[in-house]
Amino acid sequence: MSKSLQAIRGMNDILPEQTPAWRYLETTFATLLDGYGYKEIRLPILEFTELFARGIGEGTDVVDKEMYTFLDRNGESLTLRPEGTAGCVRAVLEHGLTGGGQVQKLWYTGPMFRYEKPQKGRYRQFHQIGVEVFNLPGPDIDAELIIMTARLWRQLGIDDAVTLQLNSLGSSEARAAYRDALVDYLKQHFDQLDEDSQRRLTTNPLRILDSKNAQTQALLTDAPTLSDYLDEESRAHFEGLKARLEAAGIEYTINPKLVRGLDYYGRTVFEWVTDKLGAQGTVCAGGRYDGLITQFGGKPTPGVGFAMGVERLVLMLETLNKIPAELSRPMDIYLCTFGEAAELAGLALAEQLRTALPSLRLAVNAGSGSFKSQFKKADKSGAWFALILGEDELAQRQVGLKPLRNDSAQEMVDWDQLSARLHDSLQQQTSAHSESE
């Protein structure tokens, strides 16, 4: 017998009962971004491999071990995007969006792909919401991005479950000097490093700072610190950022080992972390990448941004029970019709109600069925009310209105009064439901 078809490991279906939480998060975030003046950009899932090798950096785990890369029929090396920043930078360069110093505040959302061990909150196909800002060099825009994410946590009701960590990576020259000092120190303790850190010592030594190995972390206690190598401009930028966050009432912790996993970051880096998801604690991360556009052949252009993992945030909302209860109820009204004439009239009636009440969630019974079977479907739909339309009701131009979530009696409502009656009934039901919670 042939093997049954199933999804690729680490690439998951998002089922109908799960999508309301996703839509809630995405809609909340899109509305927030609109309010701050950010515009959506939609980017390809596939890019030339060179884009990520140049942008993310050779020697990083993402480029060396995690990308889905293949040759197409023309022999071109293509890669499923492992992150969004490089593609966004490519797009603004290709279309001249940052020419002449134009400020761009952009956001995007969609699937990303990395070949890594699937675990709770970490998948091979995962989804991100990202924000990128170009041609604003000061700490004020860094602060705005962080303040904006803090507002999102408040709107989602998870602000007491996340904390902000900050660091500054300084200029490329400062990082190079620090890198040399760090490598010199770690070479003296090479045999005590874990295998991954030994490899990173020659490829990406700054990533050793966030090693999860306890012995390696113990060695780092006496290692040189990046803050001692910061250039004066980066130090002033960082002080300006901290001052603005403090003015806005945003609490933060300085994490000198926060370096991020991508080579293009410089100066500000930040992460929002939580202890509610086990080992996978980062829910939003970003920073400044002023040299990235130059790496791609463009003119020097300041850039800063962040990305947040949708799966992890949805998991947080579920774990903390912060998904609004009304999202799980798909229907307000279920319309039952009996007889061919009532079925035809019911279609017209349903459309009239949808026009009169644009936010109404109304399902019309399909497939005919007995009174008992249709009422069973109505109850299963989760609707507050059932509408009953048969031959007798049709002759009198009335509709039966039956509450499904309590024992109240059915009432008859004239067609021309139905939309107003439904509006009032649904408001009363919603109010009663809110009070009971």
Short mmCIF file of C-alpha atoms in Angstrom, two decimals:
data_model
loop_
_atom_site.label_atom_id
_atom_site.label_comp_id
_atom_site.label_asym_id
_atom_site.label_seq_id
_atom_site.Cartn_x
_atom_site.Cartn_y
_atom_site.Cartn_z
CA MET A 1 0.00 0.00 0.00
CA SER A 2 1.36 3.40 -0.93
CA LYS A 3 2.40 5.82 1.79
CA SER A 4 -0.38 8.21 2.80
CA LEU A 5 0.10 11.83 1.79
CA GLN A 6 1.08 14.20 4.55
CA ALA A 7 2.65 17.60 5.06
CA ILE A 8 6.44 17.96 5.05
CA ARG A 9 7.94 17.79 8.52
CA GLY A 10 8.02 21.25 10.08
CA MET A 11 5.57 22.68 7.53
CA ASN A 12 2.15 22.74 9.11
CA ASP A 13 -1.44 23.24 8.04
CA ILE A 14 -3.23 26.04 9.85
CA LEU A 15 -6.70 24.59 10.35
CA PRO A 16 -10.01 26.50 10.44
CA GLU A 17 -10.23 26.42 14.23
CA GLN A 18 -6.75 28.00 14.41
CA THR A 19 -7.08 30.76 11.81
CA PRO A 20 -9.27 33.15 13.88
CA ALA A 21 -6.36 33.73 16.27
CA TRP A 22 -4.04 34.37 13.32
CA ARG A 23 -6.48 36.84 11.76
CA TYR A 24 -6.93 38.59 15.10
CA LEU A 25 -3.18 39.07 15.49
CA GLU A 26 -2.62 40.12 11.88
CA THR A 27 -5.57 42.53 11.87
CA THR A 28 -4.54 44.09 15.18
CA PHE A 29 -1.01 44.62 13.89
CA ALA A 30 -2.09 45.99 10.48
CA THR A 31 -4.43 48.48 12.16
CA LEU A 32 -1.65 49.57 14.52
CA LEU A 33 0.78 50.11 11.63
CA ASP A 34 -1.77 52.13 9.69
CA GLY A 35 -2.07 54.39 12.70
CA TYR A 36 1.70 54.98 12.71
CA GLY A 37 1.87 55.72 8.97
CA TYR A 38 3.50 52.49 7.74
CA LYS A 39 2.68 51.03 4.31
CA GLU A 40 2.46 47.38 3.31
CA ILE A 41 4.84 45.84 0.75
CA ARG A 42 4.40 42.31 -0.62
CA LEU A 43 7.59 40.44 -1.48
CA PRO A 44 8.42 37.23 -3.43
CA ILE A 45 8.96 34.02 -1.53
CA LEU A 46 11.84 33.06 -3.86
CA GLU A 47 14.97 35.15 -4.38
CA PHE A 48 18.39 34.57 -5.95
CA THR A 49 20.61 32.82 -3.41
CA GLU A 50 23.25 35.54 -3.73
CA LEU A 51 20.87 38.03 -2.09
CA PHE A 52 20.96 36.17 1.21
CA ALA A 53 24.63 35.18 1.00
CA ARG A 54 25.58 38.84 0.59
CA GLY A 55 22.99 40.27 2.95
CA ILE A 56 22.79 37.80 5.85
CA GLY A 57 26.47 36.87 5.59
CA GLU A 58 28.62 33.87 4.77
CA GLY A 59 29.46 31.93 7.90
CA THR A 60 26.12 32.53 9.59
CA ASP A 61 24.07 29.49 10.56
CA VAL A 62 21.21 30.69 8.35
CA VAL A 63 23.31 30.76 5.16
CA ASP A 64 25.56 27.80 5.93
CA LYS A 65 23.04 25.31 7.35
CA GLU A 66 19.43 26.44 7.21
CA MET A 67 18.49 27.73 3.75
CA TYR A 68 16.33 25.84 1.26
CA THR A 69 18.41 26.35 -1.89
CA PHE A 70 18.08 24.67 -5.29
CA LEU A 71 18.88 25.12 -8.98
CA ASP A 72 15.98 25.98 -11.28
CA ARG A 73 15.67 24.74 -14.87
CA ASN A 74 17.94 27.52 -16.09
CA GLY A 75 20.66 26.57 -13.63
CA GLU A 76 20.04 29.62 -11.44
CA SER A 77 20.53 29.14 -7.69
CA LEU A 78 17.31 30.14 -5.91
CA THR A 79 16.44 30.17 -2.21
CA LEU A 80 13.17 30.18 -0.30
CA ARG A 81 13.44 33.33 1.81
CA PRO A 82 14.73 32.62 5.34
CA GLU A 83 13.92 36.17 6.49
CA GLY A 84 12.36 39.34 5.06
CA THR A 85 14.84 42.19 5.41
CA ALA A 86 17.15 41.26 2.54
CA GLY A 87 14.24 40.94 0.11
CA CYS A 88 12.77 44.25 1.25
CA VAL A 89 16.11 46.00 0.74
CA ARG A 90 16.37 44.45 -2.72
CA ALA A 91 12.89 45.73 -3.55
CA VAL A 92 13.47 49.33 -2.45
CA LEU A 93 16.73 49.41 -4.40
CA GLU A 94 15.25 47.85 -7.52
CA HIS A 95 12.33 50.29 -7.59
CA GLY A 96 14.23 53.37 -6.45
CA LEU A 97 12.11 53.82 -3.34
CA THR A 98 14.91 55.31 -1.25
CA GLY A 99 16.48 57.52 -3.94
CA GLY A 100 16.98 61.19 -3.12
CA GLY A 101 16.73 60.48 0.60
CA GLN A 102 13.08 59.36 0.45
CA VAL A 103 11.89 58.06 3.81
CA GLN A 104 10.14 54.71 3.57
CA LYS A 105 8.22 53.08 6.41
CA LEU A 106 7.25 49.60 5.21
CA TRP A 107 5.81 46.38 6.60
CA TYR A 108 5.21 42.88 5.27
CA THR A 109 3.96 39.51 6.40
CA GLY A 110 4.22 35.96 5.12
CA PRO A 111 5.97 32.59 5.31
CA MET A 112 9.74 32.18 5.75
CA PHE A 113 11.71 28.94 5.45
CA ARG A 114 14.64 27.51 7.39
CA TYR A 115 15.86 23.94 7.58
CA GLU A 116 16.19 23.36 11.32
CA LYS A 117 14.92 20.89 13.87
CA PRO A 118 11.16 21.43 14.31
CA GLN A 119 10.03 22.01 17.87
CA LYS A 120 7.28 23.86 19.70
CA GLY A 121 7.24 27.44 18.42
CA ARG A 122 9.94 26.77 15.78
CA TYR A 123 9.12 25.32 12.37
CA ARG A 124 10.69 24.90 8.93
CA GLN A 125 7.95 27.00 7.37
CA PHE A 126 7.16 29.79 9.78
CA HIS A 127 5.47 33.16 9.46
CA GLN A 128 6.76 36.60 10.28
CA ILE A 129 5.46 40.14 10.44
CA GLY A 130 8.27 42.53 9.62
CA VAL A 131 8.82 46.29 9.58
CA GLU A 132 11.63 48.17 7.79
CA VAL A 133 12.38 51.92 7.83
CA PHE A 134 14.85 53.64 5.49
CA ASN A 135 16.61 57.03 5.48
CA LEU A 136 16.07 57.90 9.13
CA PRO A 137 19.46 57.70 10.92
CA GLY A 138 18.61 58.86 14.44
CA PRO A 139 17.66 57.06 17.64
CA ASP A 140 14.16 58.55 17.42
CA ILE A 141 13.00 56.02 14.81
CA ASP A 142 14.63 53.15 16.74
CA ALA A 143 12.57 54.29 19.73
CA GLU A 144 9.39 54.53 17.65
CA LEU A 145 9.69 50.91 16.53
CA ILE A 146 10.13 49.72 20.09
CA ILE A 147 7.35 51.95 21.44
CA MET A 148 5.07 50.69 18.67
CA THR A 149 5.69 47.06 19.60
CA ALA A 150 5.07 47.91 23.26
CA ARG A 151 1.67 49.29 22.25
CA LEU A 152 0.93 46.07 20.36
CA TRP A 153 1.63 43.99 23.48
CA ARG A 154 -0.80 46.19 25.44
CA GLN A 155 -3.49 45.85 22.79
CA LEU A 156 -3.06 42.06 22.79
CA GLY A 157 -3.08 41.96 26.59
CA ILE A 158 0.35 40.31 26.87
CA ASP A 159 2.45 43.31 27.97
CA ASP A 160 3.10 41.81 31.41
CA ALA A 161 4.48 38.62 29.79
CA VAL A 162 7.27 40.19 27.69
CA THR A 163 10.43 42.12 28.57
CA LEU A 164 12.70 44.26 26.42
CA GLN A 165 16.42 43.62 26.03
CA LEU A 166 18.73 46.18 24.37
CA ASN A 167 22.31 46.39 23.19
CA SER A 168 24.46 48.41 20.80
CA LEU A 169 26.85 46.70 18.37
CA GLY A 170 28.56 49.96 17.46
CA SER A 171 30.13 50.75 14.09
CA SER A 172 31.67 48.14 11.82
CA GLU A 173 35.12 49.35 12.87
CA ALA A 174 34.23 49.01 16.56
CA ARG A 175 32.85 45.51 16.00
CA ALA A 176 35.99 44.50 14.09
CA ALA A 177 38.20 45.64 16.97
CA TYR A 178 36.01 43.87 19.49
CA ARG A 179 35.88 40.73 17.35
CA ASP A 180 39.70 40.56 17.33
CA ALA A 181 39.84 40.97 21.11
CA LEU A 182 37.14 38.33 21.65
CA VAL A 183 38.84 35.84 19.33
CA ASP A 184 42.20 36.38 21.06
CA TYR A 185 40.58 35.68 24.42
CA LEU A 186 38.62 32.61 23.28
CA LYS A 187 41.60 31.05 21.51
CA GLN A 188 43.24 30.80 24.92
CA HIS A 189 40.31 28.63 26.05
CA PHE A 190 39.61 26.84 22.76
CA ASP A 191 39.52 23.33 24.25
CA GLN A 192 36.87 24.41 26.75
CA LEU A 193 34.47 25.70 24.09
CA ASP A 194 31.57 23.58 22.90
CA GLU A 195 31.84 22.18 19.37
CA ASP A 196 29.50 24.76 17.85
CA SER A 197 31.41 27.65 19.41
CA GLN A 198 34.72 26.20 18.18
CA ARG A 199 33.34 26.30 14.65
CA ARG A 200 31.99 29.83 15.08
CA LEU A 201 35.33 31.11 16.32
CA THR A 202 36.58 31.28 12.73
CA THR A 203 33.27 32.06 11.00
CA ASN A 204 31.07 34.24 13.22
CA PRO A 205 32.65 34.66 16.68
CA LEU A 206 30.11 37.21 17.99
CA ARG A 207 27.45 34.50 17.91
CA ILE A 208 29.39 32.66 20.63
CA LEU A 209 28.12 35.34 23.02
CA ASP A 210 24.59 33.90 22.92
CA SER A 211 25.69 30.25 23.13
CA LYS A 212 23.28 28.08 25.12
CA ASN A 213 26.17 25.98 26.48
CA ALA A 214 26.66 26.59 30.21
CA GLN A 215 30.42 25.97 30.14
CA THR A 216 30.89 28.40 27.26
CA GLN A 217 28.82 31.02 29.07
CA ALA A 218 31.00 30.59 32.16
CA LEU A 219 34.09 31.30 30.02
CA LEU A 220 32.50 34.47 28.71
CA THR A 221 32.24 35.95 32.20
CA ASP A 222 35.82 37.23 31.93
CA ALA A 223 35.75 37.92 28.18
CA PRO A 224 36.10 41.45 26.74
CA THR A 225 32.77 43.31 26.53
CA LEU A 226 31.48 45.03 23.43
CA SER A 227 30.54 48.19 25.35
CA ASP A 228 34.24 48.86 26.00
CA TYR A 229 34.82 49.10 22.23
CA LEU A 230 31.88 51.32 21.26
CA ASP A 231 32.73 54.37 19.16
CA GLU A 232 31.50 57.74 20.43
CA GLU A 233 28.79 58.17 17.75
CA SER A 234 27.30 54.77 18.55
CA ARG A 235 27.49 55.49 22.27
CA ALA A 236 25.63 58.81 21.78
CA HIS A 237 23.05 57.07 19.57
CA PHE A 238 22.45 54.43 22.23
CA GLU A 239 22.11 57.02 24.98
CA GLY A 240 19.59 58.88 22.82
CA LEU A 241 17.56 55.72 22.36
CA LYS A 242 17.53 54.94 26.08
CA ALA A 243 16.48 58.51 26.91
CA ARG A 244 13.50 58.29 24.54
CA LEU A 245 12.39 54.93 25.87
CA GLU A 246 12.57 56.23 29.41
CA ALA A 247 10.55 59.31 28.42
CA ALA A 248 7.89 56.99 26.97
CA GLY A 249 7.84 54.82 30.10
CA ILE A 250 9.29 51.74 28.36
CA GLU A 251 11.27 49.52 30.71
CA TYR A 252 14.32 47.70 29.35
CA THR A 253 17.34 45.64 30.33
CA ILE A 254 20.80 46.02 28.80
CA ASN A 255 22.01 42.63 27.53
CA PRO A 256 25.69 42.94 26.51
CA LYS A 257 25.56 39.48 24.90
CA LEU A 258 22.70 40.35 22.55
CA VAL A 259 24.23 40.31 19.06
CA ARG A 260 21.47 38.89 16.79
CA GLY A 261 22.20 36.12 14.29
CA LEU A 262 22.56 38.12 11.08
CA ASP A 263 25.71 39.92 9.96
CA TYR A 264 24.04 43.10 8.73
CA TYR A 265 23.16 44.53 12.16
CA GLY A 266 25.06 47.51 13.66
CA ARG A 267 24.38 49.89 16.53
CA THR A 268 20.91 49.26 18.00
CA VAL A 269 19.76 45.67 18.48
CA PHE A 270 16.78 44.62 20.59
CA GLU A 271 14.64 41.65 21.50
CA TRP A 272 11.31 41.23 23.24
CA VAL A 273 11.50 37.97 25.21
CA THR A 274 9.10 35.91 27.29
CA ASP A 275 9.38 33.07 29.81
CA LYS A 276 5.93 31.73 28.88
CA LEU A 277 7.06 29.58 25.93
CA GLY A 278 9.86 27.49 27.38
CA ALA A 279 13.15 27.61 25.48
CA GLN A 280 11.76 29.59 22.56
CA GLY A 281 11.70 32.91 24.38
CA THR A 282 12.15 35.57 21.68
CA VAL A 283 8.89 36.84 20.16
CA CYS A 284 10.15 39.98 18.39
CA ALA A 285 13.67 41.07 17.44
CA GLY A 286 15.38 43.66 15.29
CA GLY A 287 17.84 46.46 15.04
CA ARG A 288 19.73 48.87 12.83
CA TYR A 289 21.46 47.91 9.56
CA ASP A 290 22.83 51.15 8.10
CA GLY A 291 25.36 49.38 5.85
CA LEU A 292 23.12 46.80 4.21
CA ILE A 293 22.00 48.80 1.18
CA THR A 294 25.63 49.67 0.47
CA GLN A 295 26.43 45.94 0.52
CA PHE A 296 23.86 45.53 -2.24
CA GLY A 297 25.40 48.26 -4.39
CA GLY A 298 23.22 51.19 -3.34
CA LYS A 299 24.17 54.53 -1.86
CA PRO A 300 24.64 54.74 1.92
CA THR A 301 21.14 54.54 3.38
CA PRO A 302 20.21 54.22 7.06
CA GLY A 303 17.93 51.30 7.84
CA VAL A 304 16.27 49.81 10.89
CA GLY A 305 13.57 47.20 11.40
CA PHE A 306 12.24 44.20 13.28
CA ALA A 307 10.42 40.93 12.76
CA MET A 308 8.10 38.96 14.99
CA GLY A 309 7.15 35.30 14.78
CA VAL A 310 3.44 34.78 14.20
CA GLU A 311 3.41 31.18 15.45
CA ARG A 312 5.06 32.15 18.73
CA LEU A 313 2.72 35.08 19.30
CA VAL A 314 -0.35 32.96 18.55
CA LEU A 315 1.01 30.35 20.97
CA MET A 316 1.41 33.08 23.59
CA LEU A 317 -2.14 34.31 23.08
CA GLU A 318 -3.41 30.75 23.46
CA THR A 319 -1.21 30.00 26.49
CA LEU A 320 -2.29 33.19 28.28
CA ASN A 321 -5.94 32.84 27.18
CA LYS A 322 -5.88 36.22 25.44
CA ILE A 323 -7.83 35.32 22.30
CA PRO A 324 -11.24 37.08 22.36
CA ALA A 325 -13.99 34.53 22.95
CA GLU A 326 -16.20 35.87 20.15
CA LEU A 327 -13.60 34.79 17.57
CA SER A 328 -14.48 31.14 18.20
CA ARG A 329 -18.16 31.66 17.36
CA PRO A 330 -18.44 31.69 13.56
CA MET A 331 -22.15 32.56 13.20
CA ASP A 332 -24.76 34.99 14.52
CA ILE A 333 -27.73 33.59 12.63
CA TYR A 334 -28.58 30.24 10.99
CA LEU A 335 -31.46 30.36 8.47
CA CYS A 336 -33.54 27.20 8.16
CA THR A 337 -35.86 26.93 5.15
CA PHE A 338 -38.51 24.27 4.41
CA GLY A 339 -39.88 23.77 0.91
CA GLU A 340 -38.64 24.97 -2.47
CA ALA A 341 -40.51 28.30 -2.37
CA ALA A 342 -39.10 29.05 1.10
CA GLU A 343 -35.58 28.11 -0.06
CA LEU A 344 -35.78 30.60 -2.94
CA ALA A 345 -37.26 33.33 -0.74
CA GLY A 346 -34.66 32.57 1.95
CA LEU A 347 -31.78 33.35 -0.40
CA ALA A 348 -33.23 36.78 -1.14
CA LEU A 349 -33.99 37.38 2.54
CA ALA A 350 -30.44 36.47 3.56
CA GLU A 351 -28.96 38.94 1.10
CA GLN A 352 -31.29 41.69 2.32
CA LEU A 353 -30.15 41.06 5.90
CA ARG A 354 -26.47 41.09 4.91
CA THR A 355 -27.00 44.43 3.19
CA ALA A 356 -28.87 45.92 6.14
CA LEU A 357 -26.41 44.53 8.73
CA PRO A 358 -22.94 44.44 7.08
CA SER A 359 -21.21 42.84 10.07
CA LEU A 360 -23.82 40.07 10.37
CA ARG A 361 -22.52 36.50 10.28
CA LEU A 362 -25.33 34.52 8.69
CA ALA A 363 -25.35 30.95 7.37
CA VAL A 364 -28.12 29.65 5.13
CA ASN A 365 -28.89 25.95 5.39
CA ALA A 366 -27.76 24.03 2.33
CA GLY A 367 -28.87 20.55 1.35
CA SER A 368 -32.50 20.80 2.52
CA GLY A 369 -33.31 18.37 5.35
CA SER A 370 -36.00 17.83 7.93
CA PHE A 371 -36.86 20.28 10.68
CA LYS A 372 -34.87 18.19 13.19
CA SER A 373 -31.77 17.88 11.00
CA GLN A 374 -31.69 21.60 10.14
CA PHE A 375 -32.04 22.58 13.78
CA LYS A 376 -29.20 20.20 14.63
CA LYS A 377 -27.02 22.00 12.06
CA ALA A 378 -28.11 25.37 13.43
CA ASP A 379 -27.12 24.39 16.94
CA LYS A 380 -23.77 22.97 15.79
CA SER A 381 -22.97 26.21 13.93
CA GLY A 382 -22.67 28.05 17.25
CA ALA A 383 -25.16 30.71 16.14
CA TRP A 384 -27.06 32.77 18.70
CA PHE A 385 -30.37 32.49 16.80
CA ALA A 386 -32.11 30.39 14.18
CA LEU A 387 -34.48 31.89 11.62
CA ILE A 388 -37.30 29.59 10.48
CA LEU A 389 -38.90 30.10 7.09
CA GLY A 390 -41.49 27.64 5.81
CA GLU A 391 -44.63 27.78 3.68
CA ASP A 392 -46.82 29.24 6.46
CA GLU A 393 -44.26 31.93 7.36
CA LEU A 394 -43.77 32.75 3.70
CA ALA A 395 -47.50 33.22 3.16
CA GLN A 396 -47.66 35.67 6.09
CA ARG A 397 -44.31 37.35 5.21
CA GLN A 398 -43.02 36.50 8.63
CA VAL A 399 -39.97 34.63 9.96
CA GLY A 400 -39.63 32.59 13.14
CA LEU A 401 -36.84 33.83 15.43
CA LYS A 402 -35.63 31.15 17.85
CA PRO A 403 -32.85 31.72 20.45
CA LEU A 404 -30.41 28.79 20.41
CA ARG A 405 -28.35 29.54 23.55
CA ASN A 406 -31.18 29.76 26.09
CA ASP A 407 -34.71 28.44 26.61
CA SER A 408 -36.56 31.55 25.41
CA ALA A 409 -39.59 30.93 23.22
CA GLN A 410 -39.67 31.41 19.47
CA GLU A 411 -41.31 34.61 18.24
CA MET A 412 -42.67 35.65 14.87
CA VAL A 413 -41.22 38.75 13.21
CA ASP A 414 -42.48 40.59 10.12
CA TRP A 415 -40.01 40.72 7.22
CA ASP A 416 -39.83 44.52 7.17
CA GLN A 417 -38.98 44.59 10.89
CA LEU A 418 -36.52 41.67 10.86
CA SER A 419 -33.22 43.55 10.40
CA ALA A 420 -34.00 45.97 13.25
CA ARG A 421 -35.14 43.11 15.49
CA LEU A 422 -31.98 41.12 14.78
CA HIS A 423 -29.79 44.16 15.44
CA ASP A 424 -31.38 44.66 18.88
CA SER A 425 -31.36 40.95 19.75
CA LEU A 426 -27.70 40.51 18.84
CA GLN A 427 -26.69 43.58 20.84
CA GLN A 428 -28.55 42.25 23.88
CA GLN A 429 -26.97 38.83 23.45
CA THR A 430 -23.47 40.28 23.13
CA SER A 431 -23.94 42.43 26.23
CA ALA A 432 -25.24 39.51 28.27
CA HIS A 433 -22.35 37.34 27.09
CA SER A 434 -19.79 39.99 28.05
CA GLU A 435 -21.29 40.42 31.53
CA SER A 436 -21.22 36.66 32.12
CA GLU A 437 -17.47 36.62 31.43
#
